[in-house]
CSV table of C-alpha atoms in Angstrom, one decimal:
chain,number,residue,atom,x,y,z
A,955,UNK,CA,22.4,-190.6,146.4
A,956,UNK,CA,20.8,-193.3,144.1
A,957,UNK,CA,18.1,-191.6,141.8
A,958,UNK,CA,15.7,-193.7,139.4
A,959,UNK,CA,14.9,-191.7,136.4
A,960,UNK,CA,11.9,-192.6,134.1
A,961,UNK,CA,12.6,-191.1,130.6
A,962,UNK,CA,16.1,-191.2,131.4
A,963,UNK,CA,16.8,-192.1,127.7
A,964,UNK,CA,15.1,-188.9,126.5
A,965,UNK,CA,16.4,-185.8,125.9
A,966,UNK,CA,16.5,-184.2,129.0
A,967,UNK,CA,16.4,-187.0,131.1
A,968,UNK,CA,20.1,-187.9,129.6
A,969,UNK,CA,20.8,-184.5,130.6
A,970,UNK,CA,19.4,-185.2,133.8
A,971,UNK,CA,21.2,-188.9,134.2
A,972,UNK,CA,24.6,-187.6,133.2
A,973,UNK,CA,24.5,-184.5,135.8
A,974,UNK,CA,23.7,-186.5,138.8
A,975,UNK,CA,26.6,-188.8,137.3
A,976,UNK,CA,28.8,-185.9,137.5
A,977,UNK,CA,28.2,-184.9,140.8
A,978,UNK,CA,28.6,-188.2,141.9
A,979,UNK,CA,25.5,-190.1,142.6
A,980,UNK,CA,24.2,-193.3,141.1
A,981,UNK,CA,21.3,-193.7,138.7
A,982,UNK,CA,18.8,-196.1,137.1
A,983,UNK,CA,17.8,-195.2,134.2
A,984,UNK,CA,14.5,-196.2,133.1
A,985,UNK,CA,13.1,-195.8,129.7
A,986,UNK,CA,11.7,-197.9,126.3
A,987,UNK,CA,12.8,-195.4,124.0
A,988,UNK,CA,9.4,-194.9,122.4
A,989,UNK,CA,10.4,-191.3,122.0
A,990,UNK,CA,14.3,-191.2,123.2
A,991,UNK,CA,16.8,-192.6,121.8
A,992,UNK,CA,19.9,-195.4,123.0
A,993,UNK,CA,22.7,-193.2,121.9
A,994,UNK,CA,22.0,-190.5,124.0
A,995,UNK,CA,22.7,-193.0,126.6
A,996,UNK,CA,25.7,-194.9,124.8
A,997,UNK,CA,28.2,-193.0,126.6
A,998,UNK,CA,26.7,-193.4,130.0
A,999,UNK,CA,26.7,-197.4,129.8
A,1000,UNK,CA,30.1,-198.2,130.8
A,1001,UNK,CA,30.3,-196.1,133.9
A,1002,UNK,CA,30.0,-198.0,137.1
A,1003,UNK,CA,27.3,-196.0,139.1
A,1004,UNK,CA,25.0,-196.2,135.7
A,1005,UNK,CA,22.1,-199.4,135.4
A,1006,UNK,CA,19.7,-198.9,132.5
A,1007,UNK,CA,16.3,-201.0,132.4
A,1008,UNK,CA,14.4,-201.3,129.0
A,1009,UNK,CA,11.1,-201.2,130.3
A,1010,UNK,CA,7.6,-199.4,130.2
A,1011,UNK,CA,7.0,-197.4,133.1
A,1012,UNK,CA,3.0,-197.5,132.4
A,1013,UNK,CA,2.9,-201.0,133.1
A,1014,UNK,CA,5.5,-201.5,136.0
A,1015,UNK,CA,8.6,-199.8,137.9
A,1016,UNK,CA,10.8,-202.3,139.8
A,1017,UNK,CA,14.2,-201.2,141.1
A,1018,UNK,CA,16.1,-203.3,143.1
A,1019,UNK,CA,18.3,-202.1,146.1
A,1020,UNK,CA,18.0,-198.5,147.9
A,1021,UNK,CA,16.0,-195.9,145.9
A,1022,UNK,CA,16.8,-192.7,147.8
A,1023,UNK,CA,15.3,-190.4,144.6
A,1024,UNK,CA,12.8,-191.0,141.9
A,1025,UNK,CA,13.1,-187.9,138.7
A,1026,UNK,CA,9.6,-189.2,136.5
A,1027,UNK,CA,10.7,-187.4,133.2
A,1028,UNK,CA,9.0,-191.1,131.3
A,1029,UNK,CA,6.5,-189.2,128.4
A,1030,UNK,CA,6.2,-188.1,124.8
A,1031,UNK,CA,6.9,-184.2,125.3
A,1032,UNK,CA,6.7,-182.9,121.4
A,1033,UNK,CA,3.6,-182.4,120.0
A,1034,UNK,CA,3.7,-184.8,116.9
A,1035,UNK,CA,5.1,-187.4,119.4
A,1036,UNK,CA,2.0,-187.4,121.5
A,1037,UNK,CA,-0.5,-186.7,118.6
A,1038,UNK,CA,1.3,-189.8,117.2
A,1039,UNK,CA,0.5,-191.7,121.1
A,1040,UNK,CA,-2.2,-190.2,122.4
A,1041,UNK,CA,-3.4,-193.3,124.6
A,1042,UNK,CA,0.2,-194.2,125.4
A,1043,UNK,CA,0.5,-190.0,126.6
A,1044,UNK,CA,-2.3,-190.6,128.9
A,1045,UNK,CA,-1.1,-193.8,129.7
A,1046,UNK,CA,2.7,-193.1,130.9
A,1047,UNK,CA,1.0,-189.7,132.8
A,1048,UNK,CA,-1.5,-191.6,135.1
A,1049,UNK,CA,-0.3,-195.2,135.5
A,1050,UNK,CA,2.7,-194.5,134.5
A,1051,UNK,CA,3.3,-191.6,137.2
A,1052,UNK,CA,1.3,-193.9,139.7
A,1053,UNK,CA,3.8,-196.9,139.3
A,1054,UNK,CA,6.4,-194.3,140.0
A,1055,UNK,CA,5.1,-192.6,142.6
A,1056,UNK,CA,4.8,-196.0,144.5
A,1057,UNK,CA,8.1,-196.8,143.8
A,1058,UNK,CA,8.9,-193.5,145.8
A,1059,UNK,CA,6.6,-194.6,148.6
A,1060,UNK,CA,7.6,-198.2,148.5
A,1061,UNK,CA,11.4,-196.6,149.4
A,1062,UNK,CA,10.6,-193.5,151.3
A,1063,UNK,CA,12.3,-191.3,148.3
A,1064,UNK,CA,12.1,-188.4,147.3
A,1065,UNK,CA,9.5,-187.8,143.8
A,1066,UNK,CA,9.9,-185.2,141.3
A,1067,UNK,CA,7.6,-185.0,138.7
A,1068,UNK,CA,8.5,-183.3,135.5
A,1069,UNK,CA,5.4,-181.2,134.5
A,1070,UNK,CA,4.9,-178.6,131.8
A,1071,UNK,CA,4.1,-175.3,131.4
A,1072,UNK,CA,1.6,-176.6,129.1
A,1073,UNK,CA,-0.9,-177.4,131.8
A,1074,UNK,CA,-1.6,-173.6,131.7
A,1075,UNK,CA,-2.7,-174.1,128.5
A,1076,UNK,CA,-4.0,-170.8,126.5
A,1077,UNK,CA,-3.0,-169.0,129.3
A,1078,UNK,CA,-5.5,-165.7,129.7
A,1079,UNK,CA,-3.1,-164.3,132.4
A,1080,UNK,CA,1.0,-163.1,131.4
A,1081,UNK,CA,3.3,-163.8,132.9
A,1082,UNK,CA,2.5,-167.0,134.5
A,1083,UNK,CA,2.8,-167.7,138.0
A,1084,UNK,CA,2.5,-171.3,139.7
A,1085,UNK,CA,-0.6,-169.7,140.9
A,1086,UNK,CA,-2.6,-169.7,137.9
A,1087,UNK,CA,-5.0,-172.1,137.3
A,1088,UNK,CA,-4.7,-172.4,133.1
A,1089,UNK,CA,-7.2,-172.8,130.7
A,1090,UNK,CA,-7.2,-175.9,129.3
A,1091,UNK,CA,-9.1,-177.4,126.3
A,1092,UNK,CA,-9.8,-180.6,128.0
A,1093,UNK,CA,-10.8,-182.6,124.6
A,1094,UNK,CA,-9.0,-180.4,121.8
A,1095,UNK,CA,-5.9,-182.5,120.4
A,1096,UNK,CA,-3.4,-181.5,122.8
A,1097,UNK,CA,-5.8,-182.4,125.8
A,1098,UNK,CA,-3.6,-186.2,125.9
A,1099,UNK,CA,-0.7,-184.2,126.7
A,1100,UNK,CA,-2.1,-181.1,128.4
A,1101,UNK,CA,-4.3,-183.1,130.8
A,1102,UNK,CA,-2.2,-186.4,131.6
A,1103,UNK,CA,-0.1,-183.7,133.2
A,1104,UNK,CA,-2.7,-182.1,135.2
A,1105,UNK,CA,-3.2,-185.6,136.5
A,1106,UNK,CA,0.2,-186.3,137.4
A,1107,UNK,CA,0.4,-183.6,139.2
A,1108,UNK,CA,-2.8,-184.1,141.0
A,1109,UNK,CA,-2.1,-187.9,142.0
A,1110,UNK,CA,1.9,-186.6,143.1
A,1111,UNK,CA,-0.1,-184.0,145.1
A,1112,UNK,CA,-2.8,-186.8,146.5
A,1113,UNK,CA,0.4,-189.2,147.2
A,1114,UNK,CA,1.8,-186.3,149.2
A,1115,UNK,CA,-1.3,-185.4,151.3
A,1116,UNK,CA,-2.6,-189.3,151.9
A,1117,UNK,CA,0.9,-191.4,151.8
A,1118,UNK,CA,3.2,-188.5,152.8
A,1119,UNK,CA,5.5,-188.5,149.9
A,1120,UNK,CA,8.1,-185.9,149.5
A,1121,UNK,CA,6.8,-184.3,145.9
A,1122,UNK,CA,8.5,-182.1,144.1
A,1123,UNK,CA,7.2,-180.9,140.8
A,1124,UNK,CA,8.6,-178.6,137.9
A,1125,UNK,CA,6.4,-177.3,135.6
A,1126,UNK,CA,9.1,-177.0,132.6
A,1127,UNK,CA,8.6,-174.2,129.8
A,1128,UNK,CA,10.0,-174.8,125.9
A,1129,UNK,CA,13.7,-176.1,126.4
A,1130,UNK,CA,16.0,-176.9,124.2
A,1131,UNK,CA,19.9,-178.1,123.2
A,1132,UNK,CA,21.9,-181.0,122.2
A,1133,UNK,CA,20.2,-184.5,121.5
A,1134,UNK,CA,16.6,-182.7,120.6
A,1135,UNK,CA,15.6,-184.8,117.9
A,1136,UNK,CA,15.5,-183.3,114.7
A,1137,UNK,CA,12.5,-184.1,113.3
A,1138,UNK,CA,10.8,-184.3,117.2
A,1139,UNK,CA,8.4,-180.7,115.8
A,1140,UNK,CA,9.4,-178.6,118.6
A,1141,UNK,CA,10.2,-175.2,117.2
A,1142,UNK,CA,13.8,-174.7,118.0
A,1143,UNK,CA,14.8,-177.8,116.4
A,1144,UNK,CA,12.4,-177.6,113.6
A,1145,UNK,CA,14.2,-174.1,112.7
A,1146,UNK,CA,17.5,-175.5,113.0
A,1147,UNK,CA,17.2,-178.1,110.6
A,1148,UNK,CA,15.2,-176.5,108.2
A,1149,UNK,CA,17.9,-173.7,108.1
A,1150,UNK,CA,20.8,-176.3,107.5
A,1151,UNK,CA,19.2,-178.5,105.3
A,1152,UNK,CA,17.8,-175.4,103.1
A,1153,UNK,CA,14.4,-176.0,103.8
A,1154,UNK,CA,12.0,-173.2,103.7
A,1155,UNK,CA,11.3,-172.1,108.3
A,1156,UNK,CA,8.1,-173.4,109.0
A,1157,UNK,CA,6.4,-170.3,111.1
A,1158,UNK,CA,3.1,-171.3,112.0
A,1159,UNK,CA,0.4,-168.0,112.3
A,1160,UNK,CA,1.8,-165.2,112.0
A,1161,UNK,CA,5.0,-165.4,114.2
A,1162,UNK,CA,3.8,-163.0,116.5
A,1163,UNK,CA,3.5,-165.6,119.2
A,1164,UNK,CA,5.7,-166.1,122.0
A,1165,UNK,CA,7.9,-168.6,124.2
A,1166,UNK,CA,10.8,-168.3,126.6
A,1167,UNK,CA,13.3,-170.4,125.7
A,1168,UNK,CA,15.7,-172.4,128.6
A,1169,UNK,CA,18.7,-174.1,127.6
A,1170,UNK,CA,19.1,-177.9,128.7
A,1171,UNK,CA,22.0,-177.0,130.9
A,1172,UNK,CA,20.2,-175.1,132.8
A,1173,UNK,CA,16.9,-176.6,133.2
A,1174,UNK,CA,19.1,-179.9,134.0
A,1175,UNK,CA,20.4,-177.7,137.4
A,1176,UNK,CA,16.8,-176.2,138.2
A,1177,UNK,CA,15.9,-180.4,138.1
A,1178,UNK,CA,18.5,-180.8,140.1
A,1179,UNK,CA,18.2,-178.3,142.7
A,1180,UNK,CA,14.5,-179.8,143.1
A,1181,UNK,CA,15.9,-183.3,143.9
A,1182,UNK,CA,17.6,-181.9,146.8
A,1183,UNK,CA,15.2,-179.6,148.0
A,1184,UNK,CA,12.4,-180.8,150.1
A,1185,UNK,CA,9.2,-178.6,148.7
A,1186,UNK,CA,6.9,-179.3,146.8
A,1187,UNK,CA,6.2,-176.3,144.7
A,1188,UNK,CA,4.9,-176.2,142.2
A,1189,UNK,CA,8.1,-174.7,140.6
A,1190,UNK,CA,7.9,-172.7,137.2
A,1191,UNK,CA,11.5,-174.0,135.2
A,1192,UNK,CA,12.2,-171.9,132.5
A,1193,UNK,CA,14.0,-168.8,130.6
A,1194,UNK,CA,11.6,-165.6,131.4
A,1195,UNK,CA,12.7,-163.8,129.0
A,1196,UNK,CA,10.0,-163.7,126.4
A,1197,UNK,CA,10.8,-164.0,122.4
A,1198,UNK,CA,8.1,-164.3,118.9
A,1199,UNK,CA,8.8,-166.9,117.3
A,1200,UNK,CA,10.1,-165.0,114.0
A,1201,UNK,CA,12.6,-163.5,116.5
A,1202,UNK,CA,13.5,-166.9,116.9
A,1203,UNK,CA,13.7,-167.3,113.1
A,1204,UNK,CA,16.1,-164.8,112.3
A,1205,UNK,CA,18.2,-165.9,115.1
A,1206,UNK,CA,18.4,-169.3,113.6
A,1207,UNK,CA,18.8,-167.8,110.2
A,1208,UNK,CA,22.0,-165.7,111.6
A,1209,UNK,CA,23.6,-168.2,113.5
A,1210,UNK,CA,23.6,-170.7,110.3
A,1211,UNK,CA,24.5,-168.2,107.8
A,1212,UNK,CA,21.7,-170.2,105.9
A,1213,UNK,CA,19.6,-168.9,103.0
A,1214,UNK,CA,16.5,-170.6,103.9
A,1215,UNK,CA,13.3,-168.6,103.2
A,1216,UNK,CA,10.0,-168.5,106.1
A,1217,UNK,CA,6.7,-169.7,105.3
A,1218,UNK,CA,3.2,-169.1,107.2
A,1219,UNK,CA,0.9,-172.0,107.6
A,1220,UNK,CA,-2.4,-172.2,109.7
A,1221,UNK,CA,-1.5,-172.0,113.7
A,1222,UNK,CA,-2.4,-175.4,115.1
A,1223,UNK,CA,-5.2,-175.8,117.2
A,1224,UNK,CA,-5.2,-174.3,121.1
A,1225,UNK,CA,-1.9,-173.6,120.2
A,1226,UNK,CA,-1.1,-170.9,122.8
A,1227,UNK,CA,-0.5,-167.7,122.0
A,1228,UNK,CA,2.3,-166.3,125.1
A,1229,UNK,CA,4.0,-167.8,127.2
A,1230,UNK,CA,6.5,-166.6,129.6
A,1231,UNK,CA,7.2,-168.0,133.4
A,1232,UNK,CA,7.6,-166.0,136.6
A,1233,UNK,CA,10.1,-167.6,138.4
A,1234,UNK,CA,10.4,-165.9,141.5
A,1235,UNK,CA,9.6,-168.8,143.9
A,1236,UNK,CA,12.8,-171.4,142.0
A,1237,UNK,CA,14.9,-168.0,142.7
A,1238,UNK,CA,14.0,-167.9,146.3
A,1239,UNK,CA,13.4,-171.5,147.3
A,1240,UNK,CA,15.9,-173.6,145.1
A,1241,UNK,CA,18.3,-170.6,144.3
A,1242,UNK,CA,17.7,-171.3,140.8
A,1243,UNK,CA,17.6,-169.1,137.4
A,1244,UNK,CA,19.0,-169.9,133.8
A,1245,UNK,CA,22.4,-168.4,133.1
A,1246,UNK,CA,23.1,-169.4,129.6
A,1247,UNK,CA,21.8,-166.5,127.4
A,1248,UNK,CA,20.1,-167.5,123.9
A,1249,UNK,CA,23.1,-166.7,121.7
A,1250,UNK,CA,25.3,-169.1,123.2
A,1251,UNK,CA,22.6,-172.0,123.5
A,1252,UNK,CA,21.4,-172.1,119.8
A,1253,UNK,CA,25.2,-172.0,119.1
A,1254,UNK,CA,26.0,-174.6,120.9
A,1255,UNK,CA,22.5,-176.6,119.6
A,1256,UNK,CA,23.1,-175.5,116.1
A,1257,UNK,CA,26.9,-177.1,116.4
A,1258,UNK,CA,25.6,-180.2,117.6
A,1259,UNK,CA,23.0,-180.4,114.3
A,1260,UNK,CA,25.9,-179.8,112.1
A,1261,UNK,CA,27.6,-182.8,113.4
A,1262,UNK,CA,24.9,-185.2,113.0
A,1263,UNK,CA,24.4,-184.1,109.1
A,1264,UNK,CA,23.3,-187.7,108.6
A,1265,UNK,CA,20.5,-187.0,111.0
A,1266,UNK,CA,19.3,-183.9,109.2
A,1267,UNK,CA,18.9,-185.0,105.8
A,1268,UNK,CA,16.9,-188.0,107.2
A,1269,UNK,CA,14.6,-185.7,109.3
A,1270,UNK,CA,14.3,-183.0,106.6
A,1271,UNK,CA,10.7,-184.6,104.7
A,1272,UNK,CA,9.1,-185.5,108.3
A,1273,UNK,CA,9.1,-181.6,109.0
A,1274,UNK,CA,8.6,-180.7,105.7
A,1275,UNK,CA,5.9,-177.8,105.5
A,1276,UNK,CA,2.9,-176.8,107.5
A,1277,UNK,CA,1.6,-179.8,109.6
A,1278,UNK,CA,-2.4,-180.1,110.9
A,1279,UNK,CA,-2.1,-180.3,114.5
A,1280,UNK,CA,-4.4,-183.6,114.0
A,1281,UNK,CA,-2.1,-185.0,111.2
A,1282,UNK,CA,1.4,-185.5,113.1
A,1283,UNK,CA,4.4,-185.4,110.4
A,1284,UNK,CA,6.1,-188.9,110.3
A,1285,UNK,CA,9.1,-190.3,112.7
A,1286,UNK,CA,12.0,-190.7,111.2
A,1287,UNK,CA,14.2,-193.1,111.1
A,1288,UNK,CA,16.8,-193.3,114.3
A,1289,UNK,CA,20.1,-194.4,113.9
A,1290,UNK,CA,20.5,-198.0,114.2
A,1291,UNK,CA,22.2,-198.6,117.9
A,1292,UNK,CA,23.5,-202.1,118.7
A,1293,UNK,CA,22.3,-204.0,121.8
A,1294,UNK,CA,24.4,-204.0,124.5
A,1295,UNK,CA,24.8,-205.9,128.2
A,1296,UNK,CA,25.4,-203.9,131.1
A,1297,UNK,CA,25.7,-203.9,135.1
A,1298,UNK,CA,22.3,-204.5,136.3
A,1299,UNK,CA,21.1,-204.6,139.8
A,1300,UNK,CA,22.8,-207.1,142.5
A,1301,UNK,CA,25.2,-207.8,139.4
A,1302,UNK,CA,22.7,-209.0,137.1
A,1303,UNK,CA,22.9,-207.9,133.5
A,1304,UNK,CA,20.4,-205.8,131.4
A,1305,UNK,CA,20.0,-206.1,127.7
A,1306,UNK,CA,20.0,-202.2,125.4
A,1307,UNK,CA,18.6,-202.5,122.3
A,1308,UNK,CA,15.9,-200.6,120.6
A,1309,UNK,CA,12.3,-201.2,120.3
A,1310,UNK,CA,10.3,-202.8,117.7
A,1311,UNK,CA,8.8,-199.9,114.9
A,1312,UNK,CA,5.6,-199.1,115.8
A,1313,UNK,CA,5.4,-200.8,119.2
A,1314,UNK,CA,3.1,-199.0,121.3
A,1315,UNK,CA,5.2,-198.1,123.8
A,1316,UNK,CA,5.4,-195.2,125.9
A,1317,UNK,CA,8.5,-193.5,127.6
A,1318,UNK,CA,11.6,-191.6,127.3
């Protein structure tokens, strides 16, 4: 099978690109690396079924030759990163999943949109089920985000009923695991390289909040099981089990063996309060559920940190403290990764090298 993947530079799309790699398909990987990165790619570049275009899937998707899958993973998923893009959030989630979705139709592929638990917002109903509605701020802060992927999943639906596109779409809940960005302000990685640096946790509220927590291997095969099904779901992807957040602290705290004190700053706004999936239709349609218990996935994650050290002590300022959910803390600086050529379609050659700072670009 030859899948396209949008966001295929990001962190779970390079999850995602070196799976299907595995098993032995071929991928195009797709991505500007607004928000991924070009090393978590650098491995993939010399292997002959792997083709990478630098481009921005808001504006156009062209893939030459057979196109049997399109995975549309392409959009800033951490909070700071889409406070930071709002109109490029919105922006990658309609055109973006539009050019995409075309591409699908163009090739008679199979389309599997990478949605978000988020688009149940403040959920008032626990556990959710794909059946729930959510309850969305539609113009709070997190509405770029929050409602770019009700759209997507409304125009992959529309694209399904007019065109007759086979949609799948996950709606994935907090993951986490090697290449998360360390300064990205997602929680798990926030804690992580707080505790190694020896910066205080940042707990925002009181801690009393919850979220079920899927490692990256896993969500990768629940992706993967969706490529090769033919329903459309919606699919809830995530851990069920249900953890606070300061449970999540002194995990962290444990596994690192670090002395790092907590703090409590202001909870952001429409921040939700629970957040745990039901899963039962992935178990019964895809065969699907996370195996990797929480123990061994921070330990895993938390090895990973401790070899990018580097990394860490340049992320530590940008998370630095409690952070208003309208002020986004700043990006910091990626490694520098050097341009390089590789196969591109009907043997042409694609350049890799990393945006300009600052371009308004959206992606990976």
């Amino acid at each position: 099978m030859r899948v396209a993947v949008t966001g295929g530079g990001g962190f779970l799309g390079s999850h995602l690109c070196e799976a299907l790699l595995r098993r032995g398909d071929s991928v195009v990987c797709l991505d500007n690396f607004s928000t991924g990165d070009p090393e978590n790619i650098a491995p993939l570049l010399a292997h002959p079924a792997f083709e990478f275009q630098h481009v921005d899937v808001s504006v156009s998707v062209q893939v030459a030759g057979r196109v049997d899958a399109v995975a549309h993973l392409a959009s800033p998923a951490s909070p700071p990163d889409y406070l930071r893009h709002p109109l490029e959030t919105l922006a990658v989630g309609s055109r973006g999943t539009e050019n995409a979705l075309r591409l699908a139709l163009r090739h008679s592929a199979r389309f599997v949109l990478a949605s978000t638990s988020e688009i149940y917002g403040d959920p008032l109903v626990h556990p959710q089920e794909e059946t729930y509605w959510g309850n969305v701020n539609s113009i709070g802060p997190r509405s770029v985000y929050d409602e770019a992927k009700r759209y997507a999943e409304a125009v992959s639906a529309a694209y399904h009923r007019t065109h007759g596109v086979d949609v799948g779409i996950a709606r994935i809940f907090n993951t986490y695991g090697p290449r998360m960005r360390p300064h990205d302000g997602r929680v798990v990685s926030s804690f992580i390289t707080q505790a190694l640096t020896g910066e205080p946790l940042t707990i925002y509220g009181d801690g009393g909040q919850t979220r079920s927590f899927c490692y990256v291997d896993d969500l990768v095969r629940g992706l993967v099981a969706l490529l090769d099904a033919s329903d459309m779901g919606p699919f809830n992807l995530g851990n069920p089990v249900e953890r606070t957040v300061s449970e999540l602290a002194s995990l962290v705290l444990e596994m690192t063996g670090s002395s790092s004190e907590v703090q409590h700053h202001p909870l952001p706004v429409d921040d939700p309060v629970r957040r745990r999936p039901v899963i039962t239709r992935a178990r019964e349609v895809l065969g699907w559920e996370p195996e990797i218990d929480i123990t061994e996935g921070l330990r895993r994650t938390v090895a990973y940190f401790g070899a990018h050290a580097d990394r860490l002590a340049a992320s530590a300022s940008a998370i630095r403290g409690g952070q208003d959910a309208t002020v986004p803390p700043a990006a910091a600086t990626p490694a520098p990764f050097k341009p390089q050529t590789i196969p591109g379609p009907a043997g042409a050659a694609t350049g890799v090298a990393s945006p300009a700072p600052g371009a308004p670009v959206a992606g990976g």
